[in-house]
């Protein structure tokens, strides 16, 4: 079968969706359940119906478009919410590619043996109450407290944000009860890194999604006069932090190359020109594709911080904010995708995703696979997020082939 997607139509749909949530401060701001999202959802519903699919939303606001009858469907999609001042491709490329594939299959007929279903998951970006609200609701992995007590990016609890939308914390918490069984899940997404672009490869086939440990840490020393306190008598919390950031990064680079460490947010107190920093609060983001390495990395960096605190006469505090385990995607689907890449003569690369995706949640329910396409300079979550349309065409053609294989 030599069916191909229509890149012109796919591009028009991505550009159409990008009209919703344009932010005067730059890029696209389209959190789930915002006015922009409500308008985008109405637009998406029209596109789903236009493609000949049946439209429905579950209690978490996840949107579905089904092609074919009863039975276990192959699910395919991503998310249409964005971070604040995000770009037009993160998530949107996957949902629109799924729509293009299903529309194409419907046009070409006859339908494959198994049904196909498009999905756009709610709040993948975590603007509301933590990452993956929609897919976690779908999988039944939410706890009541986070849904009822969490403060959203709108500065109000989720229950208030949902008022008048037809959804509520209760419908979100019970969304998984209406979930049918699925055959498999596929997701196309921009890479959010620069590997594919650097290697000049149009498609990545994701084997694993890295796990992470997020910690909130502090070094606490003494705020003293910068003009009068001799260097050897200082308890400088900033120097401890700088020392830690460099040594911990060296540790990862030399002993656990391929894993990631980022000290991304640092607050120095009192933060005055001539005062020795008495306290520094900072975030620590550790990621690895291996659960053992991640554990080791966490232990070693905590020990290193304790050591540095001791040497520099400051105290070290740390607490875990979030922790996810690495997830292996389906090796059968990786194999199918590699075969189809060979048939299509597309160079491909097996990859680990350092960023989180709905696929890691859905992989707990059914076999999951992911396709990455390059994004320019590895930029995502920013107004200048950009792709090459030829890469998207290849990624979407691969998605189409993989769907047809999985749906028999
Ligand atoms: Zn995304």
XYZ file of C-alpha atoms and ligand atoms in Angstrom:
409
model
C 0.000 0.000 0.000
C 1.418 3.362 -0.962
C -0.776 5.766 0.937
C 0.851 9.121 1.863
C -0.291 12.028 3.990
C -1.065 15.454 2.506
C 1.532 17.819 3.974
C -0.236 20.918 2.616
C -3.402 20.074 4.509
C -1.428 19.103 7.625
C 0.452 22.408 7.510
C -2.773 24.383 7.035
C -4.244 22.645 10.109
C -1.186 23.357 12.278
C -1.235 26.985 11.173
C -4.997 27.095 11.743
C -4.650 25.831 15.319
C -1.817 28.332 15.919
C -4.311 31.196 15.506
C -5.799 30.338 18.920
C -4.012 31.793 21.929
C -1.656 34.188 20.149
C -0.013 36.103 22.969
C 0.846 39.807 22.523
C 3.961 39.107 24.644
C 5.053 36.509 22.068
C 4.207 32.998 20.959
C 1.114 31.062 21.917
C -0.455 30.842 25.372
C -3.130 28.173 25.292
C -3.457 26.373 28.623
C -6.270 23.828 28.829
C -9.650 25.381 29.752
C -8.483 28.930 28.920
C -10.680 30.974 26.559
C -8.144 30.251 23.778
C -8.424 26.515 24.479
C -12.233 26.606 24.483
C -12.131 28.227 21.030
C -9.421 25.816 19.830
C -11.489 22.843 21.054
C -14.498 24.050 19.027
C -12.220 24.384 15.985
C -10.758 20.907 16.604
C -14.247 19.416 16.861
C -15.091 20.856 13.409
C -11.878 19.379 11.958
C -12.613 15.970 13.522
C -16.157 15.914 12.109
C -14.957 17.224 8.746
C -12.495 14.304 8.538
C -15.399 11.889 9.018
C -14.520 10.856 12.592
C -16.919 10.755 15.531
C -16.138 13.354 18.223
C -16.323 12.913 21.989
C -14.712 14.304 25.159
C -14.252 12.452 28.420
C -14.681 13.897 31.907
C -11.114 15.230 31.925
C -11.659 17.171 28.711
C -9.542 14.748 26.672
C -10.798 14.956 23.097
C -11.271 11.872 20.902
C -12.052 11.345 17.235
C -12.873 7.768 16.299
C -12.732 6.024 12.970
C -14.310 2.576 12.681
C -16.631 0.571 14.884
C -16.482 -1.436 18.095
C -13.398 -3.096 19.512
C -9.950 -2.188 20.791
C -8.764 0.871 18.883
C -5.253 2.022 18.079
C -5.015 5.386 19.809
C -2.912 8.176 18.295
C -2.344 11.780 19.313
C -0.659 14.180 21.702
C -1.888 17.465 23.215
C -2.998 20.916 22.016
C -2.336 22.857 25.227
C 0.841 24.968 25.359
C 3.039 26.466 28.051
C 2.677 30.239 28.438
C 4.444 31.910 25.471
C 5.003 28.545 23.828
C 5.267 27.575 20.175
C 2.986 26.169 17.473
C 4.401 22.617 17.229
C 4.871 21.092 20.701
C 1.899 18.744 20.992
C -0.034 20.355 18.124
C 2.138 18.624 15.500
C 1.208 15.234 16.980
C -2.534 15.876 17.186
C -2.703 17.356 13.697
C -0.550 14.542 12.243
C -2.938 12.035 13.857
C -5.909 13.868 12.319
C -4.190 13.870 8.921
C -3.485 10.125 9.115
C -7.030 9.195 10.122
C -8.526 11.544 7.539
C -6.286 10.014 4.868
C -7.211 6.450 5.835
C -10.914 7.355 5.783
C -10.605 8.946 2.308
C -8.659 6.035 0.865
C -10.922 3.309 2.307
C -11.573 0.474 3.040
C -10.969 0.835 6.784
C -8.415 -1.388 8.548
C -9.627 -4.284 10.705
C -9.251 -2.428 14.003
C -10.711 0.990 14.802
C -8.450 4.040 15.049
C -8.875 6.869 17.519
C -7.353 10.328 17.677
C -6.697 11.797 21.129
C -5.775 15.250 22.341
C -4.881 15.012 26.034
C -5.760 17.821 28.450
C -3.020 19.884 30.107
C 0.038 17.841 29.191
C 2.151 20.881 30.079
C 1.114 21.012 33.725
C -0.346 24.535 33.751
C -3.137 23.322 36.023
C -2.119 20.837 38.714
C 1.042 19.028 37.605
C 2.118 17.434 34.329
C -0.112 15.109 32.297
C -3.452 15.917 33.971
C -5.442 14.509 31.032
C -3.475 11.320 30.450
C -3.202 10.648 34.191
C -6.975 11.108 34.507
C -7.405 8.756 31.530
C -5.181 6.187 33.250
C -6.802 6.676 36.663
C -3.568 7.906 38.263
C -4.731 11.174 39.841
C -5.251 11.657 43.522
C -8.171 13.674 44.809
C -6.071 16.077 46.838
C -3.977 17.390 43.941
C -7.069 17.897 41.779
C -9.033 19.635 44.529
C -6.255 21.642 46.209
C -3.772 22.399 43.424
C -3.377 26.052 42.381
C -3.373 26.531 38.618
C -1.358 28.953 36.469
C -4.470 31.156 36.547
C -3.817 31.694 40.275
C -7.082 29.965 41.221
C -7.923 26.383 42.196
C -8.891 24.040 39.364
C -12.534 23.863 40.508
C -12.922 27.623 39.954
C -11.169 27.535 36.578
C -13.572 24.795 35.458
C -16.741 26.673 36.476
C -19.043 26.944 33.459
C -16.981 24.601 31.255
C -19.072 21.495 31.866
C -16.094 19.846 33.591
C -15.304 19.661 37.313
C -12.761 18.017 39.650
C -15.302 15.219 40.007
C -15.622 14.561 36.258
C -11.820 14.618 35.967
C -11.374 12.113 38.788
C -13.905 9.717 37.262
C -12.788 10.090 33.608
C -10.934 6.756 33.620
C -14.143 4.840 34.344
C -15.427 5.496 30.813
C -12.119 4.484 29.198
C -12.381 1.642 26.683
C -9.572 -0.880 26.098
C -6.899 0.055 23.563
C -4.732 -1.937 21.222
C -1.773 0.478 21.220
C -0.858 4.180 21.482
C 1.281 6.202 19.084
C 2.495 9.771 19.463
C 4.449 12.020 17.105
C 6.241 14.918 18.801
C 8.995 17.438 18.142
C 12.264 16.270 19.679
C 12.785 19.286 21.993
C 16.506 18.704 21.645
C 19.084 19.122 18.888
C 20.241 15.537 18.273
C 18.248 14.805 15.099
C 19.041 18.191 13.584
C 22.742 17.841 14.422
C 22.897 14.335 12.940
C 20.725 15.405 9.978
C 18.207 12.589 10.519
C 14.503 13.282 9.807
C 12.905 10.856 12.287
C 13.714 9.551 15.740
C 12.175 6.364 17.107
C 11.826 6.620 20.857
C 12.848 3.552 22.846
C 12.707 4.982 26.358
C 11.509 8.046 28.212
C 13.901 9.156 30.935
C 12.893 9.169 34.589
C 13.545 12.197 36.735
C 14.162 13.367 40.275
C 13.277 16.975 41.072
C 14.649 18.387 44.307
C 14.354 21.748 46.035
C 17.669 22.367 47.833
C 19.229 25.027 50.072
C 22.662 25.899 51.391
C 22.392 28.015 54.531
C 25.404 29.924 55.812
C 25.710 33.415 57.295
C 25.016 36.813 55.721
C 28.011 38.983 56.663
C 29.559 42.273 55.609
C 31.393 41.869 52.294
C 33.897 44.595 53.132
C 34.933 43.452 56.578
C 34.533 39.662 56.831
C 37.832 37.899 55.976
C 37.459 35.233 53.267
C 38.463 32.398 55.599
C 35.742 33.316 58.110
C 32.886 33.357 55.647
C 30.035 30.860 55.410
C 29.134 31.724 51.848
C 26.047 29.857 50.642
C 26.534 30.992 47.042
C 30.073 29.600 46.814
C 28.771 26.284 48.155
C 26.076 26.279 45.463
C 28.529 27.159 42.692
C 30.958 24.509 43.916
C 28.158 21.946 44.011
C 26.796 22.818 40.560
C 30.216 22.412 38.944
C 31.287 19.255 40.793
C 27.892 17.551 40.408
C 27.896 18.287 36.668
C 31.446 16.909 36.377
C 30.292 13.795 38.206
C 27.455 13.212 35.731
C 29.657 14.007 32.721
C 32.423 11.607 33.757
C 30.606 8.800 35.569
C 27.054 8.856 34.139
C 27.457 10.349 30.662
C 24.068 10.447 28.917
C 22.213 11.261 32.120
C 21.303 14.898 32.814
C 21.686 17.359 35.666
C 20.432 20.935 35.770
C 20.521 23.578 38.481
C 17.931 25.759 36.825
C 16.542 28.177 39.371
C 18.690 29.884 41.965
C 17.629 32.464 44.565
C 20.401 34.184 46.506
C 19.644 35.853 49.858
C 19.873 38.538 50.941
C 20.971 39.331 47.389
C 22.727 42.600 48.201
C 25.776 44.097 46.526
C 28.132 43.949 49.506
C 26.703 41.144 51.595
C 28.071 37.593 51.714
C 25.175 35.373 50.568
C 23.681 33.778 53.680
C 21.247 31.490 51.948
C 20.743 30.041 48.491
C 17.661 28.095 47.418
C 18.043 26.157 44.183
C 16.379 23.481 42.108
C 18.061 20.243 41.089
C 16.759 18.315 38.065
C 18.254 14.834 37.527
C 17.263 12.617 34.589
C 18.287 9.208 33.358
C 17.000 6.432 31.122
C 18.096 3.881 33.742
C 16.309 3.537 37.081
C 19.493 2.293 38.818
C 21.579 5.174 37.462
C 18.937 7.664 38.532
C 18.961 6.287 42.097
C 22.754 6.318 42.166
C 22.866 9.833 40.770
C 20.447 11.055 43.404
C 22.450 9.427 46.221
C 25.810 10.649 44.932
C 24.741 14.259 44.386
C 23.171 14.414 47.851
C 26.381 13.042 49.389
C 28.428 15.554 47.389
C 26.275 18.460 48.631
C 26.631 17.270 52.233
C 30.402 17.079 51.786
C 30.611 20.570 50.316
C 28.425 21.939 53.111
C 30.794 20.416 55.670
C 33.913 21.851 53.995
C 32.427 25.320 53.625
C 30.802 25.572 57.041
C 27.240 25.824 55.791
C 24.176 23.600 56.203
C 22.517 21.673 53.384
C 18.796 20.918 53.109
C 16.962 19.074 50.355
C 13.530 17.684 49.659
C 12.094 15.719 46.752
C 9.395 17.554 44.790
C 8.744 14.994 42.084
C 10.054 11.613 41.025
C 9.190 9.499 37.972
C 10.731 6.231 36.866
C 12.149 5.719 33.363
C 9.710 4.061 30.972
C 10.501 1.616 28.174
C 8.272 1.970 25.119
C 7.177 -1.088 23.111
C 10.111 -2.837 21.403
C 7.629 -4.399 18.951
C 6.522 -0.921 17.846
C 10.151 0.261 17.624
C 10.765 -2.724 15.288
C 7.690 -1.934 13.155
C 8.763 1.690 12.835
C 12.302 0.765 11.823
C 10.965 -1.596 9.139
C 8.663 1.093 7.788
C 11.518 3.638 7.770
C 13.536 1.238 5.624
C 10.615 0.805 3.208
C 10.201 4.567 2.992
C 13.993 5.083 2.702
C 13.969 7.429 5.711
C 17.122 7.478 7.850
C 16.087 7.004 11.500
C 17.677 6.987 14.931
C 16.685 5.133 18.111
C 16.437 7.663 20.929
C 15.770 8.234 24.615
C 13.417 11.103 25.349
C 14.801 13.368 28.038
C 11.485 15.226 28.183
C 8.289 13.732 29.555
C 5.307 12.866 27.338
C 1.756 11.508 27.639
C 3.150 8.301 26.059
C 4.923 7.477 29.344
C 1.567 7.529 31.155
C -0.370 5.652 28.450
C 2.402 3.015 28.261
C 1.067 1.740 31.598
C -2.221 0.840 29.863
C -1.156 -0.424 26.458
C 1.839 -0.790 24.117
C 3.142 2.675 23.273
C 5.455 4.083 20.622
C 6.743 7.559 19.784
C 8.140 9.290 16.713
C 10.338 12.370 17.062
C 10.875 14.931 14.338
C 13.683 17.523 14.518
C 13.019 21.050 15.761
C 15.308 23.926 14.821
C 18.166 24.497 17.291
C 16.422 22.150 19.709
C 14.124 25.020 20.739
C 10.716 24.265 22.260
C 8.392 25.911 24.789
C 9.264 29.234 23.138
C 7.787 31.518 20.444
C 10.552 30.674 17.949
C 9.879 26.924 18.051
C 10.242 25.842 14.382
C 10.394 22.700 12.247
C 11.131 21.744 8.639
C 7.868 20.760 6.969
C 9.646 17.995 4.999
C 10.637 16.362 8.304
C 7.049 16.537 9.520
C 5.895 15.005 6.229
C 8.266 12.079 6.798
C 7.300 11.704 10.452
C 3.587 11.741 9.596
C 4.064 9.228 6.761
C 5.829 6.944 9.217
C 2.986 7.451 11.693
C 0.479 6.530 8.962
C 2.365 3.316 8.107
C 2.729 2.331 11.751
C -0.997 2.921 12.336
C -1.957 0.773 9.358
C 0.350 -2.005 10.562
C -0.999 -1.930 14.112
C -4.629 -1.727 12.981
C -4.123 -4.710 10.662
Zn 4.534 18.267 24.283
